[in-house]
Amino acid sequence: MSTRTITIEVLRYRPEQDQEPFFQSYTVPCDEDWVVLDALNYIKDELDRTLSYRWSCHMFVCGSCGIVVDGEPKLGCKAFVKDYGDKIRVEPLGNFPIERDLVVVIDDFIEKLESVNPYLIPKEEKSIDDGEYLQTPAQLKAFKQYSMCINCLLCYSACPQYGLDPSFVGPAALALAHRYNMDSRDVGRKAREDVVASHEGIWECSFVGACSQVCPKDVDPAGAIQQTKITSAIDYVTSFLPGGNR
Amino acid sequence: MSRKPYVRQMSKTSWFLTHSRYKHYILHEVTCIFIAIYAVILIFGLFRLGQGPEAWQGWLDGLRSPLGVIFQILAFGFAMIHTWSWFKVVPQAMRIQRGESFVPGNLIIGAHYGVLAIISLFVLILAGVA
Ligand code: SF4
């Protein structure tokens, strides 16, 4: 297998000694089928043990290795070095504070994710003895795409709205709220509404669409948010009609 | 050990220059300014019409002046960009499920162009152009 020598420029930040991040270059002999994560692993194993980054599965499932490669949010395990030149610039995800090197602080996202009640809220709880909540393939299809999210946060990194106003609930959390709202077994839309249909929720989104373009799982959070806007607007209008709650 | 997370600030005034997809977004947003100005001109035309034949003629002459023509060509171009960039993303907001599949996005976009063509033709016929 042929190898190519690639310069990997990594944005480094060591909180105990650095005032601000800086780029450090490493020369890495990359196999042609390597992904950027392999190059980072090479650096860690062979060149510099102090480099910090997150990863786990190496197969687009765990969502831990989100980084910015040549300005584009990517999963490190899905960015093939053959698609890049002889110099690759690797940075931590944008719009999140840097904890150390490529590791970012994602507490804000976790709080937002929790705030949208991202779990099934059934009409009535059944005991396990009563069996499953049944669903047709068509009902599954209605939300399946939005359930593919792996919380990799590439979408938050790409979203200028979140960068400009961090109070924005953001793409993945809103897409997941939509995933449950679209589930035929769920009746939790009202419970999610306070967060989802607020100013910091769907209405903060100006449909730049960057989230959907970078999503490695084709979740299309931008689509989910626009669909939620439509439902929410219809709710608002119908609330004024006879029998509405206004 | 104490933590010291580093926050990188995003420039509030030049963030959209940092990536081509943001530039496209801004282009799309800017085009609506021309559409808004054109709408104001049309409403002003109605107002002039109410003021009598001379005022109306003055408004028409203004539109036919070189500056008026240049503006209208520009506004038309921008309106086309605006239309294209909005229609392109309609399938994301408008998912139509039929059984276990979704109506293809291109069909939804095509239908939008179809309706646009029909309405445009209707307006042109009404204006006595077509
Ligand atoms: S929506 Fe896509 S980009 Fe965003 S966290 Fe989920 S998988 Fe990642």
XYZ file of C-alpha atoms and ligand atoms in Angstrom:
384
model
C 0.000 0.000 0.000
C 1.399 3.379 -0.934
C 1.976 6.074 1.644
C 2.012 9.827 1.261
C 3.740 12.234 3.596
C 1.256 14.776 4.817
C 1.781 17.752 7.095
C -0.945 17.775 9.709
C -1.370 21.173 11.338
C -3.207 20.767 14.607
C -4.634 23.608 16.660
C -3.248 22.983 20.105
C -4.226 24.433 23.449
C -2.755 23.251 26.731
C -4.622 25.202 29.414
C -1.896 24.857 32.048
C 0.753 26.548 29.886
C -0.864 28.309 26.880
C -2.624 31.669 26.924
C -4.186 30.938 23.547
C -4.294 28.161 20.938
C -1.537 27.814 18.330
C -0.918 25.550 15.330
C 1.607 22.752 15.620
C 2.754 20.831 12.535
C 3.422 17.121 12.398
C 4.813 15.187 9.458
C 2.827 12.003 9.082
C 3.364 9.132 6.594
C -0.262 8.377 5.731
C -1.460 5.176 4.080
C -3.712 5.919 1.111
C -6.810 4.535 2.819
C -6.314 6.464 6.063
C -8.769 8.867 7.547
C -7.680 11.973 9.461
C -8.363 10.139 12.721
C -5.723 7.546 11.733
C -3.245 10.381 11.256
C -4.109 11.761 14.715
C -3.647 8.294 16.203
C -0.249 8.071 14.485
C 0.761 11.403 16.002
C -0.395 10.260 19.437
C 1.321 6.861 19.204
C 4.534 7.817 17.440
C 5.206 11.546 17.633
C 3.565 13.350 20.515
C 1.823 11.668 23.409
C 0.511 14.979 24.756
C -2.000 15.520 21.928
C -5.611 15.272 23.156
C -8.672 14.423 21.082
C -11.804 12.331 21.424
C -12.632 9.187 19.522
C -14.113 5.800 20.099
C -15.655 3.688 17.333
C -13.787 4.710 14.142
C -16.936 3.884 12.120
C -19.284 6.944 12.135
C -21.397 5.612 14.980
C -20.206 7.070 18.277
C -20.104 10.715 17.236
C -17.058 11.528 19.392
C -14.414 12.458 16.815
C -15.976 15.651 15.445
C -13.248 18.084 14.330
C -12.819 20.821 11.746
C -10.723 19.671 8.782
C -9.549 22.414 6.407
C -12.346 24.659 7.652
C -15.103 22.066 7.348
C -16.732 20.269 10.314
C -16.103 16.537 9.831
C -15.973 13.271 11.670
C -12.270 12.433 11.926
C -13.133 8.848 10.981
C -15.001 9.896 7.842
C -12.514 12.428 6.437
C -10.257 10.455 4.086
C -6.764 11.877 3.665
C -6.849 11.040 -0.070
C -9.445 13.803 -0.463
C -7.016 16.416 0.879
C -3.755 18.003 -0.206
C -0.312 17.587 1.311
C -1.172 19.872 4.194
C -4.260 19.293 6.314
C -5.383 21.733 8.974
C -7.173 20.192 11.950
C -9.041 22.302 14.513
C -11.494 21.617 17.308
C -15.207 22.060 16.549
C -16.177 25.708 16.229
C -18.635 27.509 18.534
C -17.601 25.485 21.605
C -14.986 26.431 24.222
C -11.751 24.470 23.874
C -11.004 22.285 26.882
C -7.657 21.043 25.528
C -6.311 20.651 21.992
C -9.152 19.117 19.920
C -11.381 18.436 22.926
C -14.244 20.908 23.335
C -16.641 21.591 26.212
C -20.085 20.366 25.204
C -21.999 20.921 28.472
C -24.136 23.590 26.820
C -25.372 21.125 24.210
C -26.128 18.446 26.795
C -28.283 20.922 28.741
C -30.134 21.895 25.579
C -30.654 18.300 24.590
C -32.193 17.558 27.988
C -34.400 20.641 27.756
C -36.380 19.282 24.785
C -37.482 16.056 26.568
C -35.818 13.811 23.988
C -37.627 10.621 24.866
C -40.952 8.979 24.119
C -43.863 10.455 26.048
C -46.693 7.973 25.435
C -50.363 8.755 25.957
C -50.549 6.189 28.717
C -47.756 4.187 30.272
C -48.038 0.477 29.569
C -46.453 -2.225 31.642
C -43.997 -4.511 29.874
C -46.585 -7.305 30.156
C -48.964 -5.284 27.965
C -46.525 -5.609 25.067
C -44.996 -3.130 22.618
C -46.329 0.168 21.358
C -47.099 -0.894 17.809
C -46.218 1.151 14.750
C -46.569 0.667 10.988
C -43.532 0.946 8.662
C -45.002 4.194 7.282
C -45.277 5.649 10.787
C -41.668 4.687 11.418
C -40.605 6.290 8.166
C -42.119 9.628 9.235
C -39.401 10.197 11.860
C -36.670 7.667 11.156
C -34.325 10.120 9.453
C -34.318 12.369 12.536
C -33.509 9.463 14.818
C -30.160 8.838 13.107
C -28.410 11.650 15.012
C -25.201 10.596 16.778
C -24.731 13.870 18.716
C -21.472 14.590 16.929
C -22.150 18.352 17.011
C -20.824 19.064 13.525
C -24.073 20.938 12.984
C -23.462 23.254 15.950
C -19.963 23.888 14.678
C -21.341 24.908 11.270
C -24.258 26.980 12.570
C -23.483 30.728 12.528
C -26.660 31.409 14.476
C -25.381 29.340 17.393
C -21.991 31.058 17.112
C -23.582 34.505 17.239
C -26.145 33.701 19.903
C -25.293 30.704 22.091
C -28.747 30.797 23.686
C -30.055 29.186 20.466
C -31.229 25.636 21.252
C -29.560 24.588 18.016
C -29.919 22.050 15.194
C -29.445 18.588 16.730
C -31.581 19.231 19.827
C -34.416 20.686 17.736
C -34.150 17.842 15.225
C -34.449 15.338 18.034
C -37.489 17.149 19.438
C -38.985 16.874 15.943
C -38.102 13.184 15.851
C -40.291 12.545 18.923
C -43.023 14.952 17.833
C -43.327 13.012 14.572
C -43.533 9.652 16.344
C -47.037 8.179 16.245
C -46.531 6.722 19.750
C -45.679 10.096 21.272
C -47.959 12.800 22.683
C -45.252 15.043 24.147
C -45.407 17.944 21.680
C -47.020 20.273 24.243
C -44.367 19.377 26.815
C -41.593 20.272 24.350
C -43.271 23.384 23.008
C -42.026 25.858 25.647
C -38.440 25.283 24.584
C -38.921 24.307 20.947
C -41.340 27.059 19.860
C -39.623 29.813 21.858
C -37.502 32.604 20.466
C -34.333 30.674 21.383
C -35.850 27.615 19.719
C -36.991 27.286 16.116
C -37.569 31.019 15.623
C -33.897 31.804 16.177
C -33.064 29.749 13.080
C -32.662 31.806 9.902
C -32.297 28.712 7.681
C -28.685 29.104 6.665
C -28.881 25.347 6.135
C -25.218 24.709 7.060
C -26.193 22.104 9.680
C -27.783 19.833 7.095
C -24.876 20.252 4.695
C -22.309 19.041 7.229
C -24.378 16.356 8.981
C -22.632 12.991 8.478
C -25.865 11.048 9.056
C -28.161 12.988 6.671
C -30.397 13.969 9.553
C -31.339 17.296 7.918
C -31.824 19.324 11.101
C -32.556 22.450 9.027
C -35.504 20.654 7.420
C -36.727 19.459 10.820
C -36.644 23.028 12.153
C -38.518 24.489 9.159
C -41.176 21.775 9.438
C -41.551 22.552 13.133
C -41.931 26.252 12.288
C -44.805 25.408 9.939
C -46.577 23.232 12.552
C -46.015 25.856 15.217
C -47.369 28.649 12.997
C -50.465 26.580 12.182
C -50.934 25.940 15.929
C -50.748 29.671 16.577
C -53.317 30.560 13.919
C -55.753 27.784 14.849
C -55.559 28.822 18.502
C -57.570 31.909 17.519
C -60.305 29.894 15.821
C -63.485 28.842 17.661
C -62.529 26.049 20.034
C -58.924 27.322 20.127
C -57.232 28.178 23.388
C -56.899 31.933 22.931
C -6.352 20.739 38.296
C -8.379 23.827 37.504
C -9.943 24.142 34.102
C -9.405 27.058 31.756
C -11.544 26.576 28.629
C -10.613 28.866 25.759
C -13.444 30.627 23.950
C -12.913 31.674 20.331
C -15.118 34.612 19.487
C -16.957 34.706 16.195
C -16.758 38.062 14.441
C -20.225 39.628 14.481
C -19.494 41.667 11.363
C -17.467 39.391 9.095
C -18.444 35.809 10.011
C -20.159 35.331 6.657
C -16.873 35.786 4.829
C -15.367 32.717 6.506
C -17.028 30.072 4.318
C -18.553 29.928 0.841
C -21.837 28.530 2.184
C -22.217 31.597 4.394
C -21.521 33.850 1.407
C -24.311 32.098 -0.504
C -26.616 32.628 2.430
C -25.825 36.342 2.611
C -26.282 36.705 -1.164
C -29.682 35.081 -0.795
C -30.587 37.458 2.062
C -29.297 40.560 0.267
C -31.349 39.839 -2.859
C -34.551 40.416 -0.884
C -33.575 44.081 -0.369
C -33.993 44.665 -4.123
C -37.308 42.841 -4.086
C -38.455 45.023 -1.185
C -37.401 48.235 -2.990
C -39.227 47.075 -6.118
C -42.356 46.371 -4.068
C -42.180 49.888 -2.582
C -41.879 51.348 -6.111
C -44.985 49.410 -7.209
C -46.984 50.611 -4.207
C -45.813 54.146 -4.911
C -47.113 53.646 -8.478
C -50.581 52.861 -7.110
C -50.404 56.009 -5.044
C -49.439 58.082 -8.134
C -52.282 56.470 -10.093
C -54.673 57.767 -7.450
C -53.289 61.274 -7.971
C -54.353 61.442 -11.603
C -53.100 60.816 -15.159
C -50.143 63.200 -15.023
C -48.743 61.791 -11.825
C -49.166 58.289 -13.235
C -47.382 59.248 -16.460
C -44.547 60.719 -14.430
C -44.173 57.439 -12.547
C -44.176 55.476 -15.827
C -41.551 57.801 -17.311
C -39.421 57.272 -14.211
C -39.530 53.517 -14.741
C -38.585 53.951 -18.414
C -35.651 56.244 -17.655
C -32.186 54.637 -17.992
C -31.806 54.505 -14.217
C -35.256 52.930 -13.883
C -34.456 50.299 -16.498
C -31.086 49.464 -14.939
C -32.707 49.075 -11.526
C -35.424 46.809 -12.914
C -32.914 44.583 -14.681
C -30.908 44.314 -11.457
C -34.017 43.663 -9.386
C -35.159 41.000 -11.857
C -31.792 39.252 -11.698
C -31.803 39.295 -7.914
C -35.409 38.112 -7.824
C -34.352 35.133 -9.947
C -31.478 34.318 -7.573
C -33.861 34.645 -4.637
C -36.399 32.358 -6.279
C -33.777 29.765 -7.180
C -32.234 29.738 -3.714
C -35.595 29.433 -1.948
C -37.123 26.836 -4.278
C -33.954 24.761 -3.890
C -34.632 24.263 -0.160
C -38.414 23.901 -0.270
C -38.305 20.062 -0.120
C -36.569 20.308 3.257
C -39.446 22.293 4.741
C -42.153 20.484 2.800
C -41.926 16.732 3.191
C -44.848 14.952 1.612
C -45.134 11.345 2.683
C -47.024 8.814 0.566
C -47.122 5.488 2.349
C -43.569 4.488 3.082
C -41.897 6.928 0.713
C -41.625 10.659 0.210
C -42.546 12.641 -2.880
C -39.164 13.305 -4.593
C -37.717 16.747 -3.876
C -37.225 17.541 -7.560
C -40.932 17.034 -8.193
C -41.792 19.523 -5.438
C -39.267 22.032 -6.794
C -40.565 21.479 -10.351
C -44.141 22.067 -9.209
C -43.069 25.385 -7.682
C -41.468 26.500 -10.958
C -44.609 25.345 -12.785
C -46.867 27.480 -10.599
C -44.449 30.417 -10.948
C -44.605 30.075 -14.756
C -48.411 29.929 -14.799
C -48.793 32.984 -12.553
C -46.168 34.916 -14.563
C -47.948 34.074 -17.813
C -51.264 35.168 -16.304
C -49.757 38.502 -15.226
C -48.160 39.031 -18.661
C -51.495 38.347 -20.386
C -53.239 40.708 -17.959
C -50.647 43.364 -18.772
C -51.253 42.815 -22.490
C -47.636 41.765 -23.125
C -48.215 38.118 -24.009
S -27.846 16.355 13.492
Fe -26.185 15.422 12.293
S -24.459 16.871 12.547
Fe -25.928 17.337 14.162
S -25.256 16.161 15.936
Fe -26.779 14.887 14.856
S -25.578 13.613 13.472
Fe -24.209 15.264 14.137
